[in-house]
Structure formats: structure tokens, C-alpha cells
């Protein structure tokens, strides 16, 4: 099957006809359709399909002499779910490329000496239940099943209820110590979520690290009052301190060569003719190392406290989540770079986006390949990659796979 036909076979699933954006939330019809598609592609290749206790789906290509449970496998894949209004490439490109890479090996007559698996990790984006990488985090034990099962979507449905509705048993969720035995190496191919490759005019990169990142909640409290009749000097308006904080976050990000974003807020009472009593906002901050990230967030909080003081409003800052830095290990990275030597110099780049490969890196050797994204746009219907680059990505993955499984 050609890369193009494989790619096109899922383009309509979960796509909004008006915006072109994808909504493939975990355990919804779109997700279940993609899981069926995955199983069908696996069966078409003679691979056996297995859903693990946390809803991650595995397709196995086993060497003829493989007896019993596969161990030490070369595993590649990504995720099939999306953010709300997401793009076509984030996640599915890694899965389509994995099947395409297997096809290339079969065409070349490569017979694997070790097990090969394609995996689709469940609920990577957290678009529905608010926590990212739930499938892989449950498997590694980073998220406890009791916490995961209570997560609710916007309609109030819990993950436990969603699993039951999809015919799965929520009682199965939990750590999967078998993972470390089964997976010899995990290599995830992903569309780049930035313009680093475009800026150096290269189609493929290997990941060096994932930046540490986190979310902090800033709550500014003042006094609700009439927008028309309250004298400026009498106001305690929390929006002012918040607005100044947005700018401060940007300035601190600039000086730290980092990123800091306020992308979500709730305003109380949220009336057009009312001075707000409360502004509750989420800071997403990411930096090259943990010390820089901590110092930057501390500086933004200090700036913010100063503005709050000036305006007579109170401020509280609470950490919601922090993901530590992931440095992908020298091996398998060096081996992958060598396997790709025919492509010339392959850039080795960090990313500021989280991935299942980062979660798994605590338990097994992991690595990532990135495919050029000419505009850098991601988590948007405008996310794009040239099909020629996608094919190069699948070929690169095939080189890495062949190098690994034929040794
Ligand atoms: Zn992704």
C-alpha cells in the first residue's frame, strides 16, 4: 500500500467540514473508528493486534522463531487522538509512517530478527479529560488509575464511564511492568511543532530533548463594581494586574530564551459593564532547563505580585503540573543518526512539546524523529507538512527500523 493511500484513508475521520479541524477525542466515535482502522491495517499486514490494560493498541510483527510473549521489541508509533480543532498530522503521521515503514521493509525482503510493534497510545492530547499522555502515563505508573478514572470531560462524563461505554473494563487500568520487558526501544516519529527544520532547510531531525514545562494558576481578586459610576481611584480592578502580568510573562520569556503563555482565563462576573472581582488565568511556561523554568516563573510571579500591590488586589499563584526535562539518551540516538547518514547531516533538536516518548523515557530507551513543518503551526487546522517530506519521514523510519531489527 502506498504512503499516500494509507494517509488518505483516515483524512475524513473526525474532521469538521466547516473549519477543516479535527476533533478525535479519546473514546469517542472518531477515536473508535481510528482504532478499527488501526486493527484493519495491522491485520492486512498479518500483524496480531492487542489492546493493553490502559487502552493502548499494539500491532505485532513477529520473527518466525519468536515464541511466547514478545520481548525487547523495536516499537514505533504515536497517537491517534487530537486536540479540539487539531491538525491532521499531530499523532497519526507517526502511525501511518510506522505501517509504511513496515511495508518498505517487507518490499525489501527484510526479515526481522526481533519483534517489531506499532503502537497507538491512548488519549495523548488530553483533549477530552484534561490530562495529557494518560495511556502512557498509566502504563509507566506516572498517573494512578484512581485519579485517571475520576477525570471528567466537559459534559461531566468520567473516564471510567467513557471506557465502559466503549466496552472496556475500567478496572483493568494500571501500571504495566511488562512494558519494560516488551519494549527494547521506542522510536516515535512526529510532525515538528515549530519551524526549526524549515529554518535550516532540512526535512528530518532527531530529537535531543523535551523542554521541562508546566502550568501555573494565577488568581487575582479585587472588587466587583459598576463600570460606569466607580471613580478610577476607587477601583480595585484585578484585570489591570493580570494584563500587566501577560506582558511581563512575554518579557521574561524573551530574556530567558523560553516561552510563557497565558491562553486561558476565567473572569468573574464576566460582565461587559462590570469591573471584575476575580481573574483566574493559566500560565503555560517552558524553558530549556528546569532551573531556568523555575527562575522564570518565580520572576513572573514576583512581577505579578508587584502589579497586584499597585492596584490593591490580591494574588495567589499555584502550580498545577510540572513535567521535568527529558533528555533522550545518547543511545539509541547516535545509532539512529548513523542509520540516517545517507540523508547527510541530520539536525538534532530539542522540542518544547510533550510526547508519549518523553513519558516512556523513564522506563525504556526512547528516541524521536521530526518531520519538517514549513509554517511551524500545530494544534490547528492549518498544521501542515509536505507529502514528500512525510514520505521521506517514513523512509527514514524504515532505515532506522531495518538497522535495528536486522542486526
Ligand atoms: Zn502529538
mmCIF file of N, CA, C and O in Angstrom, residues 342-399:
data_model
loop_
_atom_site.group_PDB
_atom_site.id
_atom_site.type_symbol
_atom_site.label_atom_id
_atom_site.label_comp_id
_atom_site.label_asym_id
_atom_site.label_seq_id
_atom_site.Cartn_x
_atom_site.Cartn_y
_atom_site.Cartn_z
ATOM 1 N N UNK A 342 22.778 8.436 5.204
ATOM 2 C CA UNK A 342 22.575 8.668 3.774
ATOM 3 C C UNK A 342 21.832 9.980 3.517
ATOM 4 O O UNK A 342 21.886 10.536 2.410
ATOM 5 N N UNK A 343 21.140 10.493 4.532
ATOM 6 C CA UNK A 343 20.409 11.758 4.365
ATOM 7 C C UNK A 343 21.320 12.969 4.525
ATOM 8 O O UNK A 343 20.862 14.099 4.478
ATOM 9 N N UNK A 344 22.633 12.727 4.732
ATOM 10 C CA UNK A 344 23.536 13.844 5.019
ATOM 11 C C UNK A 344 23.438 14.187 6.494
ATOM 12 O O UNK A 344 23.079 13.353 7.315
ATOM 13 N N UNK A 345 23.745 15.441 6.795
ATOM 14 C CA UNK A 345 23.719 15.839 8.203
ATOM 15 C C UNK A 345 22.275 15.941 8.686
ATOM 16 O O UNK A 345 21.467 16.652 8.092
ATOM 17 N N UNK A 346 21.936 15.200 9.744
ATOM 18 C CA UNK A 346 20.582 15.230 10.297
ATOM 19 C C UNK A 346 20.599 16.097 11.558
ATOM 20 O O UNK A 346 21.315 15.785 12.508
ATOM 21 N N UNK A 347 19.830 17.187 11.560
ATOM 22 C CA UNK A 347 19.842 18.037 12.748
ATOM 23 C C UNK A 347 19.354 17.282 13.991
ATOM 24 O O UNK A 347 18.499 16.396 13.884
ATOM 25 N N UNK A 348 19.924 17.604 15.130
ATOM 26 C CA UNK A 348 19.492 17.044 16.416
ATOM 27 C C UNK A 348 18.949 18.209 17.234
ATOM 28 O O UNK A 348 19.687 19.138 17.558
ATOM 29 N N UNK A 349 17.631 18.175 17.489
ATOM 30 C CA UNK A 349 16.948 19.362 18.025
ATOM 31 C C UNK A 349 16.138 19.049 19.278
ATOM 32 O O UNK A 349 15.560 17.971 19.384
ATOM 33 N N UNK A 350 16.040 20.008 20.185
ATOM 34 C CA UNK A 350 15.093 19.853 21.298
ATOM 35 C C UNK A 350 13.703 20.300 20.866
ATOM 36 O O UNK A 350 13.556 20.979 19.847
ATOM 37 N N UNK A 351 12.686 19.892 21.619
ATOM 38 C CA UNK A 351 11.342 20.385 21.361
ATOM 39 C C UNK A 351 10.730 20.855 22.672
ATOM 40 O O UNK A 351 11.089 20.369 23.738
ATOM 41 N N UNK A 352 9.792 21.772 22.561
ATOM 42 C CA UNK A 352 9.101 22.269 23.760
ATOM 43 C C UNK A 352 7.720 21.639 23.897
ATOM 44 O O UNK A 352 6.924 22.072 24.712
ATOM 45 N N UNK A 353 7.431 20.602 23.098
ATOM 46 C CA UNK A 353 6.136 19.919 23.174
ATOM 47 C C UNK A 353 6.298 18.571 23.872
ATOM 48 O O UNK A 353 7.308 17.892 23.684
ATOM 49 N N UNK A 354 5.310 18.183 24.657
ATOM 50 C CA UNK A 354 5.359 16.891 25.343
ATOM 51 C C UNK A 354 4.937 15.744 24.430
ATOM 52 O O UNK A 354 4.186 15.953 23.473
ATOM 53 N N UNK A 355 5.435 14.535 24.691
ATOM 54 C CA UNK A 355 5.099 13.361 23.874
ATOM 55 C C UNK A 355 5.125 12.095 24.731
ATOM 56 O O UNK A 355 5.802 12.054 25.762
ATOM 57 N N UNK A 356 4.433 11.035 24.238
ATOM 58 C CA UNK A 356 4.490 9.739 24.913
ATOM 59 C C UNK A 356 5.940 9.252 25.027
ATOM 60 O O UNK A 356 6.294 8.598 26.011
ATOM 61 N N UNK A 357 6.759 9.576 24.030
ATOM 62 C CA UNK A 357 8.169 9.148 24.079
ATOM 63 C C UNK A 357 8.853 9.722 25.319
ATOM 64 O O UNK A 357 9.725 9.075 25.913
ATOM 65 N N UNK A 358 8.460 10.928 25.716
ATOM 66 C CA UNK A 358 9.014 11.528 26.927
ATOM 67 C C UNK A 358 8.572 10.767 28.164
ATOM 68 O O UNK A 358 9.358 10.517 29.081
ATOM 69 N N UNK A 359 7.291 10.385 28.199
ATOM 70 C CA UNK A 359 6.764 9.628 29.338
ATOM 71 C C UNK A 359 7.476 8.281 29.434
ATOM 72 O O UNK A 359 7.925 7.861 30.501
ATOM 73 N N UNK A 360 7.604 7.603 28.291
ATOM 74 C CA UNK A 360 8.208 6.267 28.286
ATOM 75 C C UNK A 360 9.695 6.289 28.624
ATOM 76 O O UNK A 360 10.252 5.274 29.041
ATOM 77 N N UNK A 361 10.330 7.453 28.413
ATOM 78 C CA UNK A 361 11.793 7.510 28.590
ATOM 79 C C UNK A 361 12.200 7.181 30.021
ATOM 80 O O UNK A 361 13.361 6.868 30.275
ATOM 81 N N UNK A 362 11.277 7.233 30.952
ATOM 82 C CA UNK A 362 11.614 6.841 32.331
ATOM 83 C C UNK A 362 11.835 5.340 32.452
ATOM 84 O O UNK A 362 12.462 4.878 33.403
ATOM 85 N N UNK A 363 11.248 4.587 31.539
ATOM 86 C CA UNK A 363 11.277 3.122 31.676
ATOM 87 C C UNK A 363 12.097 2.415 30.601
ATOM 88 O O UNK A 363 12.636 1.337 30.851
ATOM 89 N N UNK A 364 12.095 2.947 29.389
ATOM 90 C CA UNK A 364 12.749 2.257 28.272
ATOM 91 C C UNK A 364 13.530 3.269 27.428
ATOM 92 O O UNK A 364 13.231 4.467 27.470
ATOM 93 N N UNK A 365 14.531 2.811 26.652
ATOM 94 C CA UNK A 365 15.241 3.728 25.753
ATOM 95 C C UNK A 365 14.272 4.296 24.704
ATOM 96 O O UNK A 365 13.519 3.533 24.093
ATOM 97 N N UNK A 366 14.268 5.600 24.534
ATOM 98 C CA UNK A 366 13.350 6.223 23.579
ATOM 99 C C UNK A 366 14.105 7.211 22.697
ATOM 100 O O UNK A 366 15.182 7.699 23.058
ATOM 101 N N UNK A 367 13.504 7.492 21.545
ATOM 102 C CA UNK A 367 14.066 8.478 20.615
ATOM 103 C C UNK A 367 12.922 9.006 19.773
ATOM 104 O O UNK A 367 11.839 8.407 19.728
ATOM 105 N N UNK A 368 13.148 10.148 19.132
ATOM 106 C CA UNK A 368 12.107 10.715 18.266
ATOM 107 C C UNK A 368 12.709 11.209 16.959
ATOM 108 O O UNK A 368 13.845 11.681 16.920
ATOM 109 N N UNK A 369 11.899 11.107 15.911
ATOM 110 C CA UNK A 369 12.216 11.720 14.619
ATOM 111 C C UNK A 369 11.186 12.812 14.372
ATOM 112 O O UNK A 369 10.002 12.613 14.652
ATOM 113 N N UNK A 370 11.618 13.943 13.832
ATOM 114 C CA UNK A 370 10.689 15.012 13.473
ATOM 115 C C UNK A 370 10.669 15.205 11.965
ATOM 116 O O UNK A 370 11.712 15.118 11.310
ATOM 117 N N UNK A 371 9.476 15.490 11.448
ATOM 118 C CA UNK A 371 9.304 15.787 10.021
ATOM 119 C C UNK A 371 9.000 17.273 9.882
ATOM 120 O O UNK A 371 8.181 17.816 10.636
ATOM 121 N N UNK A 372 9.655 17.897 8.931
ATOM 122 C CA UNK A 372 9.546 19.353 8.726
ATOM 123 C C UNK A 372 8.097 19.835 8.637
ATOM 124 O O UNK A 372 7.262 19.229 7.968
ATOM 125 N N UNK A 373 7.828 20.924 9.312
ATOM 126 C CA UNK A 373 6.534 21.600 9.288
ATOM 127 C C UNK A 373 6.831 23.024 8.809
ATOM 128 O O UNK A 373 7.368 23.834 9.561
ATOM 129 N N UNK A 374 6.551 23.324 7.528
ATOM 130 C CA UNK A 374 7.049 24.568 6.940
ATOM 131 C C UNK A 374 6.558 25.846 7.617
ATOM 132 O O UNK A 374 7.252 26.859 7.591
ATOM 133 N N UNK A 375 5.390 25.806 8.234
ATOM 134 C CA UNK A 375 4.919 27.027 8.907
ATOM 135 C C UNK A 375 5.123 26.930 10.414
ATOM 136 O O UNK A 375 4.993 27.929 11.120
ATOM 137 N N UNK A 376 5.384 25.742 10.905
ATOM 138 C CA UNK A 376 5.517 25.552 12.350
ATOM 139 C C UNK A 376 4.187 25.454 13.073
ATOM 140 O O UNK A 376 4.141 25.134 14.251
ATOM 141 N N UNK A 377 3.071 25.723 12.365
ATOM 142 C CA UNK A 377 1.763 25.728 13.023
ATOM 143 C C UNK A 377 1.363 24.300 13.410
ATOM 144 O O UNK A 377 1.523 23.367 12.624
ATOM 145 N N UNK A 378 0.856 24.149 14.630
ATOM 146 C CA UNK A 378 0.368 22.853 15.090
ATOM 147 C C UNK A 378 -0.792 23.091 16.045
ATOM 148 O O UNK A 378 -1.037 24.210 16.467
ATOM 149 N N UNK A 379 -1.518 22.032 16.379
ATOM 150 C CA UNK A 379 -2.741 22.162 17.196
ATOM 151 C C UNK A 379 -3.697 23.157 16.544
ATOM 152 O O UNK A 379 -4.322 23.987 17.225
ATOM 153 N N UNK A 380 -3.818 23.058 15.245
ATOM 154 C CA UNK A 380 -4.627 23.982 14.459
ATOM 155 C C UNK A 380 -4.949 23.312 13.124
ATOM 156 O O UNK A 380 -4.161 22.497 12.635
ATOM 157 N N UNK A 381 -6.099 23.662 12.517
ATOM 158 C CA UNK A 381 -6.400 23.104 11.190
ATOM 159 C C UNK A 381 -5.327 23.459 10.164
ATOM 160 O O UNK A 381 -5.196 22.781 9.147
ATOM 161 N N UNK A 382 -4.538 24.516 10.428
ATOM 162 C CA UNK A 382 -3.505 24.952 9.490
ATOM 163 C C UNK A 382 -2.218 24.132 9.581
ATOM 164 O O UNK A 382 -1.289 24.373 8.810
ATOM 165 N N UNK A 383 -2.153 23.199 10.524
ATOM 166 C CA UNK A 383 -0.967 22.344 10.644
ATOM 167 C C UNK A 383 -0.710 21.658 9.298
ATOM 168 O O UNK A 383 -1.634 21.161 8.672
ATOM 169 N N UNK A 384 0.558 21.636 8.868
ATOM 170 C CA UNK A 384 0.820 21.152 7.522
ATOM 171 C C UNK A 384 2.227 20.568 7.397
ATOM 172 O O UNK A 384 3.166 21.013 8.055
ATOM 173 N N UNK A 385 2.338 19.567 6.553
ATOM 174 C CA UNK A 385 3.656 19.063 6.150
ATOM 175 C C UNK A 385 3.521 18.641 4.690
ATOM 176 O O UNK A 385 2.460 18.166 4.273
ATOM 177 N N UNK A 386 4.579 18.827 3.926
ATOM 178 C CA UNK A 386 4.557 18.400 2.525
ATOM 179 C C UNK A 386 4.520 16.872 2.479
ATOM 180 O O UNK A 386 5.248 16.207 3.234
ATOM 181 N N UNK A 387 3.716 16.332 1.571
ATOM 182 C CA UNK A 387 3.603 14.877 1.494
ATOM 183 C C UNK A 387 4.965 14.254 1.142
ATOM 184 O O UNK A 387 5.306 13.159 1.608
ATOM 185 N N UNK A 388 5.771 14.973 0.363
ATOM 186 C CA UNK A 388 7.113 14.453 0.024
ATOM 187 C C UNK A 388 7.963 14.319 1.277
ATOM 188 O O UNK A 388 8.719 13.345 1.435
ATOM 189 N N UNK A 389 7.836 15.276 2.198
ATOM 190 C CA UNK A 389 8.588 15.186 3.459
ATOM 191 C C UNK A 389 8.051 14.046 4.324
ATOM 192 O O UNK A 389 8.818 13.363 5.005
ATOM 193 N N UNK A 390 6.718 13.856 4.302
ATOM 194 C CA UNK A 390 6.133 12.751 5.076
ATOM 195 C C UNK A 390 6.664 11.418 4.563
ATOM 196 O O UNK A 390 6.983 10.524 5.348
ATOM 197 N N UNK A 391 6.753 11.286 3.244
ATOM 198 C CA UNK A 391 7.283 10.040 2.669
ATOM 199 C C UNK A 391 8.753 9.849 3.059
ATOM 200 O O UNK A 391 9.187 8.754 3.384
ATOM 201 N N UNK A 392 9.515 10.975 3.034
ATOM 202 C CA UNK A 392 10.915 10.892 3.488
ATOM 203 C C UNK A 392 10.985 10.443 4.941
ATOM 204 O O UNK A 392 11.891 9.711 5.336
ATOM 205 N N UNK A 393 10.023 10.924 5.737
ATOM 206 C CA UNK A 393 9.990 10.537 7.150
ATOM 207 C C UNK A 393 9.781 9.044 7.298
ATOM 208 O O UNK A 393 10.475 8.377 8.077
ATOM 209 N N UNK A 394 8.827 8.496 6.520
ATOM 210 C CA UNK A 394 8.560 7.052 6.588
ATOM 211 C C UNK A 394 9.787 6.270 6.119
ATOM 212 O O UNK A 394 10.132 5.225 6.695
ATOM 213 N N UNK A 395 10.467 6.781 5.084
ATOM 214 C CA UNK A 395 11.679 6.101 4.603
ATOM 215 C C UNK A 395 12.781 6.144 5.662
ATOM 216 O O UNK A 395 13.499 5.160 5.868
ATOM 217 N N UNK A 396 12.888 7.294 6.333
ATOM 218 C CA UNK A 396 13.898 7.409 7.396
ATOM 219 C C UNK A 396 13.580 6.424 8.519
ATOM 220 O O UNK A 396 14.476 5.741 9.038
ATOM 221 N N UNK A 397 12.294 6.331 8.868
ATOM 222 C CA UNK A 397 11.899 5.398 9.925
ATOM 223 C C UNK A 397 12.211 3.959 9.497
ATOM 224 O O UNK A 397 12.654 3.133 10.307
ATOM 225 N N UNK A 398 11.998 3.675 8.208
ATOM 226 C CA UNK A 398 12.311 2.336 7.689
ATOM 227 C C UNK A 398 13.810 2.047 7.797
ATOM 228 O O UNK A 398 14.211 0.931 8.148
ATOM 229 N N UNK A 399 14.645 3.052 7.522
ATOM 230 C CA UNK A 399 16.107 2.871 7.661
ATOM 231 C C UNK A 399 16.468 2.527 9.096
ATOM 232 O O UNK A 399 17.260 1.627 9.369
#
